[in-house]
């Protein structure tokens, strides 16, 4: 369920073999001393149009003797006094593709939410995971506020996100009262990504802390298991510092409730990366 991704220069995989652990959710690998900051994934380029019709040129003769296709006269197209012939109905999947391209160009998530209430068909298209992934890539998420140790500070007017930020502050629980308290009785937020907050109990900057991932809006949480001792004791040297962080999920992952946590441990001679993955476990 978990794997340590050795982080080398330019984000390439290191050839060092990960150390096995009795806990399959964790692995650890040596990292090179010099670690360049990993760049984010390149921006996805979207086409500005989708060819819905294909036109074909037909040969025609300039000879005056060639007969052009005759058009049926209005009187012969349908019986006199009868209804005109019905137009061909476009394929349903083609209509859905056109609507999806239109919805991708909606400027804000709020406007997209209003569009989803228009009819069941609109809602079905907009709530599909494949569409939501494309929309998030195209639309920059709004700034709603800042999370500190003492709570959430929402964006204030005249910022355009102020109403949404206030609604989030009223609906979510940024005291994390729904997460079981650690032994020292206090959680501290250390990272935020995709609506989730990574919490630690902070026993010390050079100690492995207890970690939890939670969603303050839905009030769901997951307590991360401690890193196995056979991994933490893999290096017989002093631990100088450790930094836990939430890592982005791969774009091809279907389960958007999953997440990854990476703990960067700095030892005296070399850093290590401990990775926890919930791709096959419980998500938040």
XYZ file of N, CA and C in Angstrom:
852
model
N 0.833 -1.212 0.000
C 0.000 0.000 0.000
C 0.853 1.242 0.000
N 2.068 1.157 0.387
C 2.907 2.334 0.414
C 4.217 2.026 -0.227
N 4.920 2.994 -0.672
C 6.223 2.793 -1.239
C 7.022 4.041 -1.123
N 8.315 3.894 -0.895
C 9.185 5.049 -0.824
C 9.677 5.346 -2.209
N 9.437 6.529 -2.688
C 9.907 6.930 -3.988
C 11.199 7.683 -3.807
N 12.361 7.068 -4.118
C 13.614 7.791 -3.944
C 13.611 9.025 -4.800
N 13.832 10.170 -4.200
C 13.778 11.424 -4.918
C 15.189 11.831 -5.288
N 15.517 11.848 -6.573
C 16.811 12.279 -7.047
C 16.684 13.578 -7.778
N 17.723 13.992 -8.448
C 17.680 15.238 -9.182
C 16.672 15.115 -10.305
N 15.971 16.198 -10.539
C 14.923 16.292 -11.562
C 13.812 15.327 -11.300
N 13.647 14.859 -10.041
C 12.528 13.983 -9.702
C 12.686 12.589 -10.236
N 13.925 12.153 -10.723
C 14.086 10.819 -11.269
C 14.269 9.802 -10.157
N 13.910 8.565 -10.430
C 13.987 7.497 -9.432
C 15.435 7.111 -9.216
N 15.837 7.016 -7.975
C 17.183 6.609 -7.619
C 17.306 5.113 -7.773
N 18.475 4.641 -8.089
C 18.675 3.213 -8.300
C 18.825 2.433 -7.014
N 18.846 3.131 -5.857
C 19.006 2.446 -4.574
C 17.794 1.585 -4.283
N 17.992 0.364 -3.884
C 16.891 -0.548 -3.601
C 16.249 -0.188 -2.274
N 14.899 -0.001 -2.223
C 14.240 0.324 -0.958
C 14.444 -0.775 0.069
N 14.496 -0.390 1.315
C 14.611 -1.351 2.395
C 13.238 -1.907 2.719
N 13.148 -3.205 2.858
C 11.866 -3.837 3.129
C 11.452 -3.581 4.567
N 10.144 -3.649 4.786
C 9.596 -3.435 6.120
C 8.566 -4.496 6.409
N 8.379 -4.774 7.681
C 7.318 -5.707 8.058
C 5.946 -5.101 7.813
N 5.821 -3.807 7.760
C 4.560 -3.120 7.468
C 4.533 -2.777 5.981
N 3.661 -3.429 5.180
C 3.682 -3.198 3.724
C 3.292 -1.797 3.328
N 2.759 -0.982 4.246
C 2.369 0.378 3.891
C 3.561 1.323 3.848
N 4.702 0.876 4.360
C 5.859 1.756 4.451
C 7.046 1.126 3.752
N 7.849 1.968 3.139
C 9.177 1.616 2.678
C 10.057 2.826 2.883
N 11.355 2.604 2.809
C 12.293 3.705 2.994
C 13.432 3.499 2.017
N 13.973 4.599 1.518
C 15.091 4.518 0.587
C 16.056 5.640 0.873
N 17.343 5.372 0.625
C 18.342 6.420 0.751
C 18.119 7.470 -0.312
N 18.376 8.709 0.038
C 18.253 9.809 -0.902
C 19.612 10.455 -1.085
N 19.892 11.013 -2.276
C 21.152 11.738 -2.471
C 21.215 12.954 -1.574
N 22.404 13.375 -1.270
C 22.588 14.503 -0.358
C 21.988 15.776 -0.922
N 22.245 15.997 -2.206
C 21.693 17.207 -2.818
C 20.351 16.856 -3.423
N 19.321 17.463 -2.919
C 17.965 17.214 -3.416
C 17.444 18.495 -4.011
N 17.174 18.462 -5.278
C 16.577 19.638 -5.913
C 15.102 19.631 -5.657
N 14.577 20.810 -5.533
C 13.134 20.925 -5.284
C 12.372 20.353 -6.462
N 11.486 19.433 -6.136
C 10.745 18.775 -7.206
C 9.787 19.738 -7.869
N 9.870 19.759 -9.150
C 8.958 20.624 -9.889
C 7.590 19.967 -10.000
N 6.576 20.791 -10.083
C 5.233 20.269 -10.243
C 5.032 19.731 -11.639
N 3.956 19.001 -11.853
C 3.690 18.464 -13.184
C 3.445 19.577 -14.172
N 3.880 19.393 -15.402
C 3.655 20.442 -16.408
C 2.186 20.685 -16.622
N 1.868 21.927 -16.911
C 0.467 22.291 -17.108
C -0.095 21.547 -18.303
N -1.289 21.050 -18.144
C -1.939 20.332 -19.222
C -2.500 21.309 -20.242
N -2.176 21.089 -21.492
C -2.676 21.960 -22.544
C -3.955 21.367 -23.110
N -4.970 22.152 -23.098
C -6.263 21.701 -23.581
C -6.524 22.295 -24.950
N -7.163 21.527 -25.778
C -7.518 22.033 -27.106
C -8.597 23.085 -26.969
N -8.581 24.053 -27.875
C -9.562 25.128 -27.817
C -10.798 24.796 -28.647
N -10.870 23.636 -29.198
C -12.049 23.265 -29.958
C -12.036 21.785 -30.229
N -13.185 21.211 -30.402
C -13.300 19.798 -30.708
C -14.006 19.665 -32.039
N -13.413 18.951 -33.011
C -14.082 18.825 -34.314
C -15.290 17.923 -34.202
N -16.427 18.525 -34.286
C -17.659 17.749 -34.151
C -18.175 17.264 -35.509
N -17.827 17.949 -36.597
C -18.275 17.581 -37.934
C -17.066 17.461 -38.845
N -17.096 16.551 -39.763
C -16.031 16.406 -40.745
C -16.616 16.664 -42.133
N -16.049 17.630 -42.816
C -16.524 17.999 -44.141
C -15.679 17.305 -45.192
N -16.296 16.924 -46.310
C -15.606 16.248 -47.400
C -15.980 16.912 -48.712
N -14.956 17.253 -49.507
C -15.194 17.860 -50.809
C -15.535 16.769 -51.808
N -16.589 16.989 -52.566
C -17.020 16.040 -53.581
C -16.628 16.556 -54.956
N -16.142 15.686 -55.842
C -15.779 16.152 -57.195
C -17.016 16.612 -57.954
N -16.847 17.653 -58.694
C -17.948 18.144 -59.516
C -17.425 18.432 -60.911
N -18.258 18.330 -61.869
C -17.882 18.534 -63.267
C -18.350 19.899 -63.715
N -17.484 20.591 -64.483
C -17.844 21.894 -65.020
C -18.535 21.772 -66.374
N -18.724 20.526 -66.825
C -19.382 20.348 -68.119
C -20.843 20.730 -68.010
N -21.306 21.382 -69.030
C -22.710 21.790 -69.035
C -23.625 20.624 -69.262
N -23.020 19.489 -69.733
C -23.871 18.329 -69.997
C -24.069 17.471 -68.762
N -23.198 17.708 -67.757
C -23.338 16.898 -66.544
C -24.572 17.323 -65.784
N -25.233 16.354 -65.287
C -26.453 16.623 -64.542
C -26.108 16.778 -63.069
N -26.606 17.839 -62.490
C -26.428 18.033 -61.056
C -27.499 17.264 -60.315
N -27.195 16.878 -59.091
C -28.221 16.145 -58.324
C -29.496 16.969 -58.216
N -30.560 16.324 -58.513
C -31.849 17.020 -58.475
C -32.367 17.062 -57.058
N -32.940 18.186 -56.701
C -33.545 18.336 -55.390
C -35.026 17.985 -55.470
N -35.481 17.298 -54.478
C -36.921 17.004 -54.497
C -37.723 18.280 -54.328
N -38.759 18.352 -55.065
C -39.624 19.525 -54.965
C -40.377 19.489 -53.656
N -40.760 20.663 -53.183
C -41.509 20.683 -51.917
C -42.734 19.800 -51.949
N -43.340 19.677 -53.141
C -44.561 18.878 -53.218
C -44.284 17.401 -53.096
N -43.027 16.968 -53.483
C -42.731 15.542 -53.445
C -42.050 15.112 -52.159
N -41.624 16.071 -51.302
C -40.916 15.701 -50.082
C -41.838 15.052 -49.068
N -43.065 15.443 -49.018
C -44.005 14.816 -48.110
C -45.406 15.025 -48.665
N -46.302 14.198 -48.287
C -47.667 14.324 -48.810
C -48.245 15.693 -48.499
N -49.100 16.122 -49.429
C -49.738 17.426 -49.252
C -50.552 17.426 -47.967
N -50.330 18.496 -47.200
C -51.069 18.621 -45.956
C -50.496 17.817 -44.810
N -49.488 16.961 -45.074
C -48.899 16.159 -44.019
C -47.768 16.892 -43.320
N -47.295 16.380 -42.193
C -46.201 17.027 -41.452
C -44.880 16.862 -42.194
N -43.962 17.818 -42.054
C -42.649 17.686 -42.689
C -41.860 16.562 -42.034
N -40.884 15.999 -42.740
C -40.098 14.908 -42.154
C -39.312 15.391 -40.943
N -39.186 14.533 -39.942
C -38.476 14.889 -38.711
C -36.975 14.949 -38.960
N -36.302 15.901 -38.292
C -34.853 16.024 -38.418
C -34.169 14.919 -37.617
N -32.988 14.531 -38.079
C -32.244 13.477 -37.391
C -31.800 13.958 -36.009
N -31.967 13.118 -35.003
C -31.564 13.458 -33.639
C -30.074 13.188 -33.464
N -29.291 14.164 -32.942
C -27.860 13.921 -32.753
C -27.614 12.824 -31.729
N -26.494 12.135 -31.888
C -26.148 11.050 -30.971
C -26.002 11.591 -29.552
N -26.525 10.881 -28.541
C -26.447 11.385 -27.158
C -25.021 11.632 -26.688
N -24.086 10.728 -27.050
C -22.713 10.917 -26.585
C -22.086 12.156 -27.191
N -22.513 12.516 -28.423
C -21.982 13.722 -29.048
C -22.482 14.961 -28.320
N -23.739 14.953 -27.928
C -24.292 16.081 -27.172
C -23.580 16.210 -25.828
N -23.312 15.090 -25.152
C -22.611 15.140 -23.867
C -21.209 15.719 -24.023
N -20.522 15.357 -25.108
C -19.177 15.888 -25.330
C -19.216 17.393 -25.566
N -20.221 17.853 -26.301
C -20.346 19.296 -26.542
C -20.634 20.023 -25.233
N -21.550 19.485 -24.432
C -21.868 20.119 -23.149
C -20.649 20.134 -22.227
N -19.873 19.059 -22.234
C -18.690 19.012 -21.377
C -17.685 20.087 -21.766
N -17.493 20.293 -23.070
C -16.577 21.339 -23.517
C -17.097 22.725 -23.125
N -18.406 22.892 -23.126
C -18.987 24.176 -22.701
C -18.775 24.379 -21.203
N -19.050 23.341 -20.404
C -18.913 23.463 -18.951
C -17.458 23.685 -18.535
N -16.513 23.160 -19.314
C -15.103 23.381 -18.987
C -14.726 24.854 -19.053
N -15.497 25.633 -19.780
C -15.194 27.051 -19.956
C -15.986 27.942 -19.007
N -16.731 27.331 -18.090
C -17.413 28.114 -17.055
C -16.349 28.746 -16.160
N -16.435 30.039 -15.869
C -15.309 30.734 -15.228
C -15.036 30.354 -13.781
N -16.063 30.017 -12.994
C -15.856 29.789 -11.562
C -16.548 28.506 -11.113
N -16.069 27.874 -10.035
C -16.762 26.703 -9.494
C -18.182 27.021 -9.048
N -18.417 28.240 -8.541
C -19.770 28.600 -8.115
C -20.729 28.595 -9.300
N -20.291 29.141 -10.434
C -21.138 29.135 -11.627
C -21.368 27.714 -12.121
N -20.359 26.859 -11.995
C -20.527 25.462 -12.398
C -21.537 24.760 -11.496
N -21.515 25.070 -10.206
C -22.498 24.486 -9.297
C -23.914 24.908 -9.637
N -24.089 26.171 -10.015
C -25.427 26.625 -10.415
C -25.877 25.933 -11.692
N -24.947 25.711 -12.618
C -25.307 25.032 -13.866
C -25.739 23.591 -13.608
N -25.150 22.952 -12.601
C -25.494 21.557 -12.317
C -26.912 21.396 -11.798
N -27.533 22.472 -11.334
C -28.905 22.394 -10.821
C -29.948 22.613 -11.907
N -29.510 22.861 -13.141
C -30.467 23.166 -14.206
C -31.297 21.947 -14.581
N -30.668 20.787 -14.691
C -31.404 19.582 -15.083
C -30.561 18.366 -14.713
N -31.177 17.172 -14.664
C -30.420 15.969 -14.299
C -29.262 15.674 -15.244
N -29.434 15.981 -16.527
C -28.366 15.695 -17.487
C -27.134 16.546 -17.200
N -27.349 17.829 -16.923
C -26.228 18.712 -16.601
C -25.518 18.222 -15.344
N -26.307 17.828 -14.347
C -25.711 17.373 -13.085
C -24.887 16.102 -13.295
N -25.390 15.186 -14.108
C -24.652 13.941 -14.358
C -23.302 14.223 -15.012
N -23.277 15.114 -15.982
C -22.026 15.425 -16.676
C -21.051 16.131 -15.738
N -21.549 17.092 -14.981
C -20.670 17.917 -14.148
C -20.101 17.137 -12.968
N -20.838 16.160 -12.458
C -20.374 15.424 -11.277
C -19.512 14.209 -11.621
N -19.282 13.942 -12.883
C -18.407 12.830 -13.248
C -16.961 13.149 -12.858
N -16.269 12.159 -12.340
C -14.903 12.391 -11.864
C -13.976 12.826 -12.989
N -14.140 12.235 -14.177
C -13.269 12.609 -15.291
C -13.440 14.079 -15.645
N -14.684 14.575 -15.607
C -14.904 15.992 -15.908
C -14.333 16.881 -14.806
N -14.554 16.511 -13.545
C -14.064 17.337 -12.440
C -12.547 17.430 -12.447
N -11.862 16.342 -12.822
C -10.405 16.413 -12.917
C -9.981 17.401 -14.001
N -10.645 17.356 -15.145
C -10.314 18.294 -16.227
C -10.612 19.731 -15.816
N -11.718 19.919 -15.096
C -12.084 21.278 -14.688
C -11.077 21.837 -13.687
N -10.610 21.017 -12.759
C -9.642 21.491 -11.772
C -8.306 21.843 -12.419
N -7.931 21.096 -13.458
C -6.688 21.427 -14.155
C -6.794 22.764 -14.872
N -7.989 23.067 -15.332
C -8.184 24.283 -16.129
C -8.477 25.500 -15.258
N -9.091 25.292 -14.103
C -9.533 26.387 -13.244
C -8.663 26.460 -11.997
N -8.092 27.597 -11.755
C -7.256 27.777 -10.570
C -8.143 27.869 -9.330
N -7.844 27.089 -8.280
C -8.693 27.140 -7.077
C -8.597 28.499 -6.405
N -9.699 28.994 -5.862
C -9.680 30.317 -5.219
C -8.972 30.271 -3.871
N -8.417 31.398 -3.481
C -7.806 31.526 -2.158
C -8.910 31.760 -1.136
N -9.032 30.846 -0.186
C -10.089 30.945 0.820
C -9.588 31.455 2.161
N -8.320 31.334 2.427
C -7.806 31.813 3.701
C -6.521 31.109 4.081
N -6.181 31.201 5.360
C -4.952 30.626 5.887
C -5.271 29.797 7.130
N -4.524 28.711 7.292
C -4.673 27.849 8.462
C -3.454 28.024 9.354
N -3.703 28.378 10.598
C -2.652 28.513 11.594
C -2.925 27.535 12.740
N -2.026 27.521 13.703
C -2.201 26.614 14.838
C -3.460 26.922 15.633
N -3.868 28.188 15.647
C -5.045 28.559 16.438
C -6.324 28.620 15.615
N -6.318 28.132 14.376
C -7.555 28.078 13.612
C -7.412 28.539 12.174
N -8.570 28.820 11.564
C -8.662 29.196 10.153
C -8.988 30.677 10.045
N -8.251 31.375 9.198
C -8.475 32.800 8.963
C -9.010 32.975 7.541
N -10.342 33.186 7.390
C -10.922 33.270 6.044
C -10.568 34.578 5.357
N -10.636 34.549 4.030
C -10.424 35.762 3.241
C -11.528 36.766 3.551
N -11.173 38.026 3.574
C -12.098 39.087 3.936
C -12.443 39.943 2.715
N -13.602 40.603 2.788
C -13.994 41.535 1.735
C -12.976 42.678 1.688
N -12.695 43.189 0.512
C -13.389 43.002 -0.769
C -12.869 41.852 -1.614
N -12.156 40.898 -1.036
C -11.667 39.761 -1.817
C -12.851 39.000 -2.402
N -12.704 38.550 -3.653
C -13.820 37.884 -4.335
C -14.211 36.570 -3.667
N -13.303 35.945 -2.921
C -13.601 34.665 -2.269
C -14.170 34.825 -0.865
N -14.404 36.061 -0.428
C -14.845 36.286 0.948
C -16.144 35.553 1.290
N -17.202 35.600 0.462
C -18.433 34.871 0.827
C -18.214 33.368 0.951
N -17.475 32.786 0.001
C -17.222 31.347 0.058
C -16.335 30.994 1.249
N -15.365 31.847 1.545
C -14.482 31.595 2.685
C -15.250 31.641 4.000
N -16.169 32.589 4.124
C -16.978 32.684 5.333
C -17.880 31.461 5.484
N -18.450 30.995 4.369
C -19.290 29.798 4.424
C -18.472 28.581 4.855
N -17.236 28.481 4.371
C -16.376 27.369 4.779
C -16.034 27.456 6.259
N -15.730 28.645 6.734
C -15.391 28.814 8.150
C -16.555 28.429 9.052
N -17.785 28.706 8.612
C -18.960 28.374 9.422
C -19.279 26.883 9.391
N -18.982 26.215 8.264
C -19.382 24.820 8.107
C -18.319 23.833 8.580
N -17.045 24.191 8.490
C -15.964 23.258 8.814
C -15.561 23.367 10.283
N -14.858 22.351 10.743
C -14.360 22.312 12.122
C -12.834 22.379 12.089
N -12.302 23.581 12.255
C -10.858 23.763 12.234
C -10.243 23.684 13.635
N -11.037 23.222 14.607
C -10.461 22.877 15.907
C -10.078 21.399 15.958
N -10.523 20.635 14.931
C -10.195 19.212 14.796
C -10.685 18.411 16.001
N -11.830 18.811 16.523
C -12.381 18.110 17.683
C -12.840 16.701 17.340
N -13.055 16.409 16.065
C -13.514 15.084 15.642
C -12.349 14.098 15.521
N -11.117 14.562 15.636
C -9.941 13.692 15.570
C -9.549 13.308 16.996
N -9.391 12.022 17.298
C -8.984 11.624 18.656
C -7.696 12.326 19.074
N -7.685 12.826 20.292
C -6.538 13.600 20.757
C -5.317 12.706 20.954
N -4.140 13.225 20.634
C -2.915 12.448 20.878
C -2.567 12.429 22.358
N -1.492 11.761 22.685
C -1.122 11.606 24.094
C -0.828 12.940 24.770
N -0.280 13.896 24.007
C 0.001 15.195 24.623
C -1.194 16.138 24.560
N -2.331 15.662 23.975
C -3.576 16.414 24.002
C -3.712 17.536 23.002
N -2.868 17.605 21.966
C -2.952 18.732 21.048
C -2.445 18.338 19.664
N -3.242 18.710 18.650
C -2.832 18.535 17.262
C -2.361 19.873 16.698
N -1.427 19.802 15.792
C -0.897 20.997 15.132
C -0.917 20.783 13.621
N -1.561 21.687 12.830
C -1.547 21.528 11.369
C -0.162 21.818 10.811
N 0.298 20.957 9.912
C 1.624 21.158 9.316
C 1.594 21.205 7.799
N 0.464 20.839 7.163
C 0.369 20.938 5.705
C -1.098 20.834 5.298
N -1.413 21.400 4.127
C -2.780 21.393 3.590
C -2.694 21.114 2.096
N -3.571 20.238 1.586
C -3.633 19.966 0.151
C -4.966 19.319 -0.181
N -5.595 19.805 -1.257
C -6.834 19.212 -1.775
C -7.922 19.115 -0.712
N -8.031 20.114 0.149
C -9.071 20.128 1.165
C -8.771 19.293 2.388
N -7.594 18.688 2.463
C -7.214 17.879 3.617
C -6.134 18.591 4.419
N -6.099 18.303 5.706
C -5.109 18.902 6.599
C -4.288 17.783 7.226
N -2.973 17.930 7.185
C -2.068 16.986 7.836
C -1.751 17.507 9.232
N -2.021 16.680 10.236
C -1.819 17.060 11.636
C -0.676 16.257 12.236
N 0.052 16.874 13.169
C 1.085 16.184 13.935
C 1.000 16.621 15.391
N 1.447 15.745 16.282
C 1.383 16.086 17.703
C 2.669 16.729 18.208
N 3.677 16.821 17.362
C 4.899 17.582 17.623
C 5.577 17.206 18.938
N 6.096 15.992 19.067
C 6.871 15.680 20.265
C 8.234 16.356 20.261
N 8.753 16.659 19.085
C 10.056 17.310 18.968
C 10.463 17.374 17.513
N 11.277 18.382 17.162
C 11.635 18.556 15.764
C 12.553 17.450 15.255
N 13.207 16.735 16.152
C 14.094 15.651 15.743
C 13.560 14.295 16.189
N 12.242 14.186 16.321
C 11.596 12.929 16.677
C 10.470 12.652 15.688
N 10.156 11.370 15.520
C 9.039 10.989 14.669
C 7.743 11.234 15.431
N 6.884 12.078 14.870
C 5.647 12.453 15.545
C 4.500 11.573 15.080
N 3.406 11.589 15.850
C 2.168 10.954 15.419
C 1.495 11.846 14.384
N 0.939 11.231 13.345
C 0.350 11.980 12.242
C -1.092 11.557 12.025
N -1.897 12.494 11.531
C -3.291 12.235 11.162
C -3.640 13.105 9.965
N -4.496 12.587 9.094
C -5.002 13.341 7.942
C -6.506 13.480 8.120
N -7.018 14.696 7.958
C -8.445 14.922 8.188
C -9.010 15.876 7.147
N -10.328 15.822 7.005
C -11.084 16.751 6.162
C -11.983 17.559 7.097
N -11.654 18.812 7.384
C -12.451 19.590 8.345
C -13.889 19.817 7.908
N -14.163 19.785 6.599
C -15.525 20.029 6.135
C -16.411 18.805 6.326
N -15.939 17.637 5.914
C -16.731 16.409 6.075
C -16.521 15.751 7.434
N -15.520 16.250 8.195
C -15.200 15.723 9.533
C -14.806 14.243 9.493
N -14.083 13.876 8.460
C -13.510 12.534 8.378
C -12.017 12.621 8.681
N -11.469 11.531 9.191
C -10.057 11.549 9.548
C -9.472 10.150 9.436
N -8.164 10.090 9.413
C -7.440 8.821 9.424
C -6.156 9.017 10.224
N -5.995 8.210 11.270
C -4.763 8.229 12.059
C -3.725 7.359 11.359
N -2.585 7.929 11.049
C -1.544 7.178 10.369
C -0.813 6.277 11.355
N -0.508 5.061 10.953
C 0.252 4.177 11.849
C 1.674 4.695 12.014
N 2.307 4.389 13.135
C 3.696 4.834 13.321
C 4.626 4.157 12.322
N 5.690 4.851 11.971
C 6.676 4.275 11.059
C 7.349 3.098 11.759
N 7.407 1.934 11.119
C 7.969 0.748 11.790
C 9.402 0.978 12.249
N 9.732 0.364 13.383
C 11.065 0.541 13.945
C 12.142 -0.054 13.052
N 11.795 -1.086 12.265
C 12.813 -1.666 11.392
C 13.201 -0.719 10.265
N 12.383 0.334 10.053
C 12.740 1.351 9.074
C 13.415 2.541 9.736
N 12.863 2.984 10.863
C 13.459 4.143 11.531
C 14.843 3.823 12.078
N 15.072 2.571 12.407
C 16.384 2.192 12.916
C 17.315 1.681 11.840
N 16.933 1.890 10.573
C 17.758 1.391 9.482
C 19.106 2.092 9.435
N 19.131 3.355 9.863
C 20.391 4.097 9.865
C 20.842 4.291 11.317
N 22.018 3.814 11.612
C 22.551 3.885 12.973
C 23.275 5.216 13.177
N 22.505 6.288 13.094
C 23.081 7.606 13.314
C 21.997 8.542 13.818
N 22.408 9.712 14.235
C 21.485 10.647 14.878
C 20.553 11.286 13.855
N 19.275 11.403 14.232
C 18.282 12.081 13.398
C 18.344 13.574 13.686
N 18.593 14.358 12.644
C 18.737 15.806 12.815
C 17.418 16.551 12.655
N 16.481 16.013 11.914
C 15.210 16.697 11.704
C 14.307 15.888 10.795
N 13.003 16.145 10.876
C 12.030 15.443 10.042
C 10.911 16.401 9.676
N 10.487 16.352 8.415
C 9.442 17.240 7.906
C 8.380 16.397 7.207
N 7.154 16.290 7.762
C 6.071 15.578 7.076
C 5.313 16.512 6.138
N 4.841 15.972 5.018
C 4.111 16.785 4.055
C 3.138 15.918 3.277
N 2.055 16.523 2.801
C 1.102 15.846 1.924
C 1.615 15.931 0.495
N 1.612 14.813 -0.198
C 2.105 14.764 -1.573
C 0.930 14.700 -2.536
N 1.069 15.269 -3.741
C -0.014 15.191 -4.726
C -0.197 13.774 -5.229
N -1.443 13.437 -5.528
C -1.774 12.123 -6.071
C -1.556 12.150 -7.577
N -1.139 11.010 -8.135
C -0.949 10.925 -9.572
C -2.251 11.220 -10.297
N -2.126 11.827 -11.496
C -3.305 12.251 -12.241
C -4.162 11.073 -12.679
N -3.539 9.899 -12.890
C -4.317 8.768 -13.377
C -5.049 8.026 -12.272
N -4.833 8.387 -11.018
C -5.522 7.710 -9.918
C -7.007 8.049 -9.931
N -7.832 7.019 -9.910
C -9.272 7.221 -9.970
C -9.853 7.605 -8.618
N -9.275 7.082 -7.545
C -9.824 7.319 -6.216
C -9.317 8.657 -5.692
N -10.173 9.662 -5.738
C -9.759 10.994 -5.317
C -9.798 11.165 -3.808
N -10.245 10.151 -3.069
C -10.215 10.233 -1.608
C -8.883 9.751 -1.051
N -8.009 9.251 -1.886
C -6.723 8.738 -1.425
C -5.705 9.867 -1.302
N -4.615 9.586 -0.623
C -3.586 10.597 -0.409
C -2.261 9.902 -0.125
N -1.205 10.693 -0.132
C 0.130 10.219 0.224
C 0.759 11.199 1.205
N 1.481 10.652 2.162
C 2.226 11.459 3.124
C 3.696 11.073 3.021
N 4.550 12.065 2.855
C 5.992 11.846 2.775
C 6.650 12.504 3.981
N 7.470 11.751 4.683
C 8.257 12.280 5.798
C 9.721 12.308 5.376
N 10.251 13.503 5.247
C 11.659 13.678 4.887
C 12.481 13.723 6.171
N 13.297 12.711 6.379
C 14.124 12.606 7.585
C 15.569 12.933 7.229
N 16.146 13.875 7.951
C 17.526 14.306 7.716
C 18.431 13.694 8.788
N 19.294 12.767 8.337
C 20.279 12.179 9.234
C 21.618 12.909 9.077
N 22.602 12.515 9.868
C 23.878 13.231 9.864
C 24.570 13.174 8.512
N 24.445 12.068 7.806
C 25.178 11.910 6.547
C 24.284 11.850 5.323
N 22.997 11.531 5.498
C 22.160 11.353 4.315
C 20.685 11.442 4.687
N 19.849 12.025 3.805
C 18.408 12.063 4.091
C 17.712 10.787 3.641
N 16.572 10.513 4.262
C 15.719 9.390 3.894
C 14.300 9.900 3.695
N 13.544 9.191 2.863
C 12.137 9.527 2.632
C 11.275 8.344 3.049
N 10.336 8.588 3.954
C 9.354 7.593 4.369
C 8.018 7.976 3.744
N 7.388 7.045 3.039
C 6.162 7.343 2.294
C 5.039 6.451 2.794
N 3.916 7.073 3.124
C 2.682 6.346 3.460
C 1.664 6.623 2.365
N 1.025 5.567 1.864
C 0.025 5.711 0.809
C -1.265 5.050 1.240
N -2.379 5.718 0.951
C -3.698 5.158 1.271
C -4.417 4.693 0.013
N -3.693 4.518 -1.085
C -4.337 4.156 -2.345
C -5.093 2.843 -2.238
N -4.626 1.951 -1.392
C -5.318 0.674 -1.200
C -5.905 0.548 0.197
N -5.908 1.649 0.906
C -6.459 1.623 2.252
C -7.611 2.578 2.377
N -7.808 3.092 3.553
C -8.902 4.019 3.809
C -8.502 5.423 3.405
N -9.344 6.078 2.622
C -9.081 7.451 2.226
C -9.828 8.430 3.110
N -9.617 9.699 2.842
C -10.269 10.767 3.604
C -10.930 11.704 2.618
